[in-house]
Short mmCIF file of C-alpha atoms in Angstrom, two decimals:
data_model
loop_
_atom_site.label_atom_id
_atom_site.label_comp_id
_atom_site.label_asym_id
_atom_site.label_seq_id
_atom_site.Cartn_x
_atom_site.Cartn_y
_atom_site.Cartn_z
CA GLY U 1 -14.40 -13.65 11.96
CA GLU U 2 -11.31 -11.71 11.13
CA SER U 3 -11.19 -11.55 7.38
CA VAL U 4 -10.90 -8.89 4.78
CA GLY U 5 -11.16 -10.25 1.28
CA LEU U 6 -10.82 -9.00 -2.25
CA HIS U 7 -13.17 -9.83 -5.12
CA LEU U 8 -10.61 -9.91 -7.93
CA PRO U 9 -7.04 -11.15 -7.70
CA THR U 10 -5.95 -9.46 -10.96
CA LEU U 11 -7.19 -6.34 -12.71
CA SER U 12 -5.91 -5.31 -16.13
CA VAL U 13 -6.70 -1.80 -17.38
CA GLN U 14 -5.62 0.45 -20.21
CA GLU U 15 -3.51 3.48 -19.45
CA GLY U 16 -5.78 6.47 -18.95
CA ASP U 17 -8.80 4.43 -17.89
CA ASN U 18 -10.24 4.47 -14.40
CA SER U 19 -9.60 1.49 -12.12
CA ILE U 20 -11.85 0.13 -9.42
CA ILE U 21 -10.54 -2.32 -6.84
CA ASN U 22 -13.02 -3.92 -4.47
CA CYS U 23 -12.77 -5.30 -0.97
CA ALA U 24 -15.17 -7.02 1.42
CA TYR U 25 -14.79 -7.13 5.17
CA SER U 26 -16.53 -9.32 7.69
CA ASN U 27 -16.32 -7.52 11.00
CA SER U 28 -19.27 -5.17 11.37
CA ALA U 29 -17.45 -3.48 14.26
CA SER U 30 -14.58 -2.37 12.04
CA ASP U 31 -14.27 1.38 12.21
CA TYR U 32 -11.21 2.23 10.17
CA PHE U 33 -10.00 1.08 6.77
CA ILE U 34 -6.81 1.68 4.83
CA TRP U 35 -5.68 1.06 1.29
CA TYR U 36 -2.04 0.20 0.66
CA LYS U 37 -0.05 -0.12 -2.55
CA GLN U 38 2.85 -2.52 -2.73
CA GLU U 39 5.34 -2.43 -5.56
CA SER U 40 7.71 -5.27 -6.26
CA GLY U 41 10.52 -5.42 -3.71
CA LYS U 42 9.02 -2.77 -1.46
CA GLY U 43 6.89 -2.60 1.63
CA PRO U 44 3.25 -1.49 1.51
CA GLN U 45 2.76 2.21 0.96
CA PHE U 46 -0.19 4.08 2.46
CA ILE U 47 -2.62 5.42 -0.16
CA ILE U 48 -5.74 6.58 1.60
CA ASP U 49 -7.84 5.79 4.64
CA ILE U 50 -11.44 6.17 5.68
CA ARG U 51 -13.28 6.05 8.97
CA SER U 52 -16.55 4.25 9.39
CA ASN U 53 -18.47 7.48 9.90
CA MET U 54 -17.69 8.46 6.30
CA ASP U 55 -18.98 7.12 2.99
CA LYS U 56 -16.42 8.63 0.69
CA ARG U 57 -13.01 10.17 0.82
CA GLN U 58 -10.95 11.63 -1.98
CA GLY U 59 -7.24 12.03 -2.45
CA GLN U 60 -5.08 12.82 -5.40
CA ARG U 61 -6.50 10.69 -8.25
CA VAL U 62 -7.88 8.22 -5.71
CA THR U 63 -11.28 7.87 -4.08
CA VAL U 64 -12.32 5.37 -1.45
CA LEU U 65 -15.97 4.43 -1.02
CA LEU U 66 -17.33 2.65 2.02
CA ASN U 67 -20.66 0.85 2.13
CA LYS U 68 -21.22 -0.32 5.68
CA THR U 69 -24.57 -1.89 4.87
CA VAL U 70 -22.96 -4.57 2.73
CA LYS U 71 -19.50 -4.30 4.32
CA HIS U 72 -17.83 -3.32 1.10
CA LEU U 73 -14.94 -1.02 0.33
CA SER U 74 -13.63 0.15 -3.01
CA LEU U 75 -10.65 2.09 -4.30
CA GLN U 76 -11.05 4.12 -7.46
CA ILE U 77 -7.99 5.33 -9.34
CA ALA U 78 -8.61 7.97 -11.97
CA ALA U 79 -6.63 8.12 -15.22
CA THR U 80 -4.57 5.06 -14.35
CA GLN U 81 -0.89 5.35 -15.17
CA PRO U 82 1.83 2.72 -15.68
CA GLY U 83 3.28 3.76 -12.32
CA ASP U 84 0.07 2.58 -10.68
CA SER U 85 0.91 -1.03 -11.53
CA ALA U 86 1.26 -2.79 -8.18
CA VAL U 87 -0.58 -4.98 -5.71
CA TYR U 88 -3.27 -3.16 -3.76
CA PHE U 89 -4.37 -4.24 -0.31
CA CYS U 90 -7.24 -3.14 1.82
CA ALA U 91 -6.74 -3.43 5.55
CA ASP U 92 -9.01 -3.16 8.51
CA ARG U 93 -7.97 -1.96 11.93
CA TYR U 94 -9.87 -2.88 15.03
CA GLY U 95 -10.70 -0.41 17.72
CA GLY U 96 -9.03 -0.39 21.08
CA ALA U 97 -5.43 0.12 21.94
CA THR U 98 -3.83 -1.65 19.03
CA ASN U 99 -2.40 -0.94 15.61
CA LYS U 100 -3.09 -4.49 14.42
CA LEU U 101 -4.07 -4.58 10.76
CA ILE U 102 -6.01 -7.35 9.05
CA PHE U 103 -5.10 -7.38 5.36
CA GLY U 104 -7.04 -8.60 2.40
CA THR U 105 -5.47 -10.98 -0.09
CA GLY U 106 -4.51 -8.23 -2.51
CA THR U 107 -5.33 -7.30 -6.11
CA LEU U 108 -2.67 -7.05 -8.78
CA LEU U 109 -3.32 -4.02 -10.95
CA ALA U 110 -1.69 -4.29 -14.38
CA VAL U 111 -1.74 -1.14 -16.49
CA GLN U 112 -1.45 -1.75 -20.22
CA PRO U 113 0.15 1.03 -22.31
CA LYS R 1 13.13 12.28 7.68
CA ALA R 2 14.39 8.74 7.24
CA GLY R 3 11.82 6.01 6.76
CA VAL R 4 11.53 2.68 8.50
CA THR R 5 14.68 0.65 8.06
CA GLN R 6 15.03 -3.10 8.35
CA THR R 7 18.18 -5.16 8.53
CA PRO R 8 19.29 -7.35 7.01
CA ARG R 9 17.39 -7.13 3.73
CA TYR R 10 18.07 -10.75 2.81
CA LEU R 11 18.83 -13.84 4.88
CA ILE R 12 19.37 -17.48 4.08
CA LYS R 13 19.19 -19.98 6.91
CA THR R 14 18.79 -23.72 7.27
CA ARG R 15 16.13 -25.61 9.15
CA GLY R 16 16.62 -25.70 12.89
CA GLN R 17 18.61 -22.48 13.04
CA GLN R 18 17.38 -19.30 14.63
CA VAL R 19 17.31 -15.79 13.23
CA THR R 20 17.01 -12.23 14.53
CA LEU R 21 15.61 -9.41 12.42
CA SER R 22 15.90 -5.75 13.26
CA CYS R 23 13.64 -2.77 12.66
CA SER R 24 14.37 0.91 13.25
CA PRO R 25 11.17 2.98 13.22
CA ILE R 26 10.83 6.52 12.01
CA SER R 27 12.28 8.93 14.53
CA GLY R 28 9.69 9.76 17.17
CA HIS R 29 7.51 6.75 16.45
CA ARG R 30 6.79 4.61 19.46
CA SER R 31 4.67 1.83 17.99
CA VAL R 32 6.24 -0.99 15.97
CA SER R 33 4.33 -3.86 14.41
CA TRP R 34 5.62 -6.92 12.59
CA TYR R 35 3.97 -8.79 9.72
CA GLN R 36 4.75 -11.93 7.78
CA GLN R 37 4.02 -11.93 4.06
CA THR R 38 3.84 -15.14 2.03
CA PRO R 39 2.22 -15.91 -1.33
CA GLY R 40 -0.11 -18.41 0.30
CA GLN R 41 -1.19 -16.58 3.44
CA GLY R 42 -0.72 -12.96 2.43
CA LEU R 43 0.08 -10.39 5.08
CA GLN R 44 -0.39 -11.67 8.60
CA PHE R 45 0.05 -9.78 11.83
CA LEU R 46 2.75 -11.12 14.14
CA PHE R 47 2.89 -8.69 17.06
CA GLU R 48 2.91 -5.07 18.06
CA TYR R 49 5.05 -3.21 20.54
CA PHE R 50 4.39 0.14 22.09
CA SER R 51 6.72 1.76 24.61
CA GLU R 52 8.64 -1.52 25.05
CA THR R 53 5.50 -3.51 25.84
CA GLN R 54 3.91 -6.13 23.61
CA ARG R 55 0.42 -4.88 23.11
CA ASN R 56 -0.98 -7.46 20.73
CA LYS R 57 0.05 -10.80 19.28
CA GLY R 58 -1.10 -12.69 16.22
CA ASN R 59 -1.70 -16.42 15.83
CA PHE R 60 1.86 -17.60 15.47
CA PRO R 61 3.69 -20.28 17.46
CA GLY R 62 5.91 -19.43 20.38
CA ARG R 63 8.97 -19.80 18.15
CA PHE R 64 8.21 -16.26 17.03
CA SER R 65 9.11 -13.64 19.57
CA GLY R 66 10.02 -10.01 19.67
CA ARG R 67 11.04 -7.11 21.81
CA GLN R 68 11.32 -3.35 21.72
CA PHE R 69 14.07 -1.24 23.16
CA SER R 70 13.88 2.10 24.90
CA ASN R 71 14.81 3.88 21.67
CA SER R 72 11.81 2.18 20.00
CA ARG R 73 13.97 -0.05 17.83
CA SER R 74 12.55 -3.54 17.65
CA GLU R 75 13.81 -7.02 16.99
CA MET R 76 11.99 -10.21 16.19
CA ASN R 77 13.41 -13.66 16.65
CA VAL R 78 12.42 -16.95 15.10
CA SER R 79 13.85 -20.08 16.68
CA THR R 80 14.04 -23.59 15.26
CA LEU R 81 13.37 -22.42 11.73
CA GLU R 82 11.06 -24.40 9.49
CA LEU R 83 10.77 -24.34 5.72
CA GLY R 84 7.40 -22.63 6.06
CA ASP R 85 9.00 -19.67 7.78
CA SER R 86 10.38 -18.52 4.45
CA ALA R 87 8.70 -15.18 3.91
CA LEU R 88 9.04 -11.45 3.70
CA TYR R 89 8.99 -9.99 7.19
CA LEU R 90 7.71 -6.45 7.33
CA CYS R 91 7.96 -3.92 10.08
CA ALA R 92 5.63 -0.92 10.41
CA SER R 93 5.92 2.06 12.70
CA SER R 94 3.39 4.55 13.92
CA PHE R 95 3.71 7.78 15.86
CA SER R 96 1.24 7.01 18.57
CA GLY R 97 -0.52 4.13 20.16
CA ARG R 98 -3.92 5.38 19.11
CA THR R 99 -5.78 3.53 16.45
CA GLN R 100 -6.38 5.34 13.19
CA ALA R 101 -2.80 6.54 13.19
CA GLU R 102 -1.02 6.02 9.90
CA GLN R 103 1.48 3.19 9.81
CA PHE R 104 4.61 3.33 7.69
CA PHE R 105 6.17 0.13 6.43
CA GLY R 106 9.80 -0.71 5.89
CA PRO R 107 11.11 -2.57 2.83
CA GLY R 108 11.12 -5.90 4.65
CA THR R 109 13.59 -8.69 5.30
CA ARG R 110 13.44 -11.58 2.87
CA LEU R 111 14.08 -14.80 4.83
CA THR R 112 14.76 -18.03 2.98
CA VAL R 113 14.91 -21.26 4.96
CA LEU R 114 16.61 -24.20 3.23
#
């Protein structure tokens, strides 16, 4: 079915530590995945994406890993900063002529000083 | 370049009324999608418009409708409002109709139904 879920609703980390946010998806035909960050009072902000023909993609301080065998996605944030505190969503986009996104439930990342 | 703008930012309505929300995409973007965000259901896809045509629709009742104009601006309408329609309504725009094209979200319209 159409579902993209998150393992942990809340993640608390110390400033400077690395953070790992996990996500599971159910549709084996999913071919494109996106991570969004949403701060209070704002709309989701694009962080990084990955296509299904890749296992890993790196951005600035962020890395996304994709394991298609177990349908699992993770977002790694290096040297977490207070400004990283937000809700993080993974989203899955189906193929075909559509921009429809299926979002996970979200993980609240709380960075402790 | 200006981002996605949504108006109004906040709305308070009573049950039974109707409401129209507006979204102006990033200049040059032709695809506009709408999402409803609630604490209980999270982010749920409402519909998508591309070149004035509805290309996809989520699982919402017919009280939810939308349209897109020739300048790509989009509106969504909710008729006969219910308490459960209270939510943050988000609009996202994308340059093209292809999948795997980055979508940019607006700040949302916070709708409260009393």
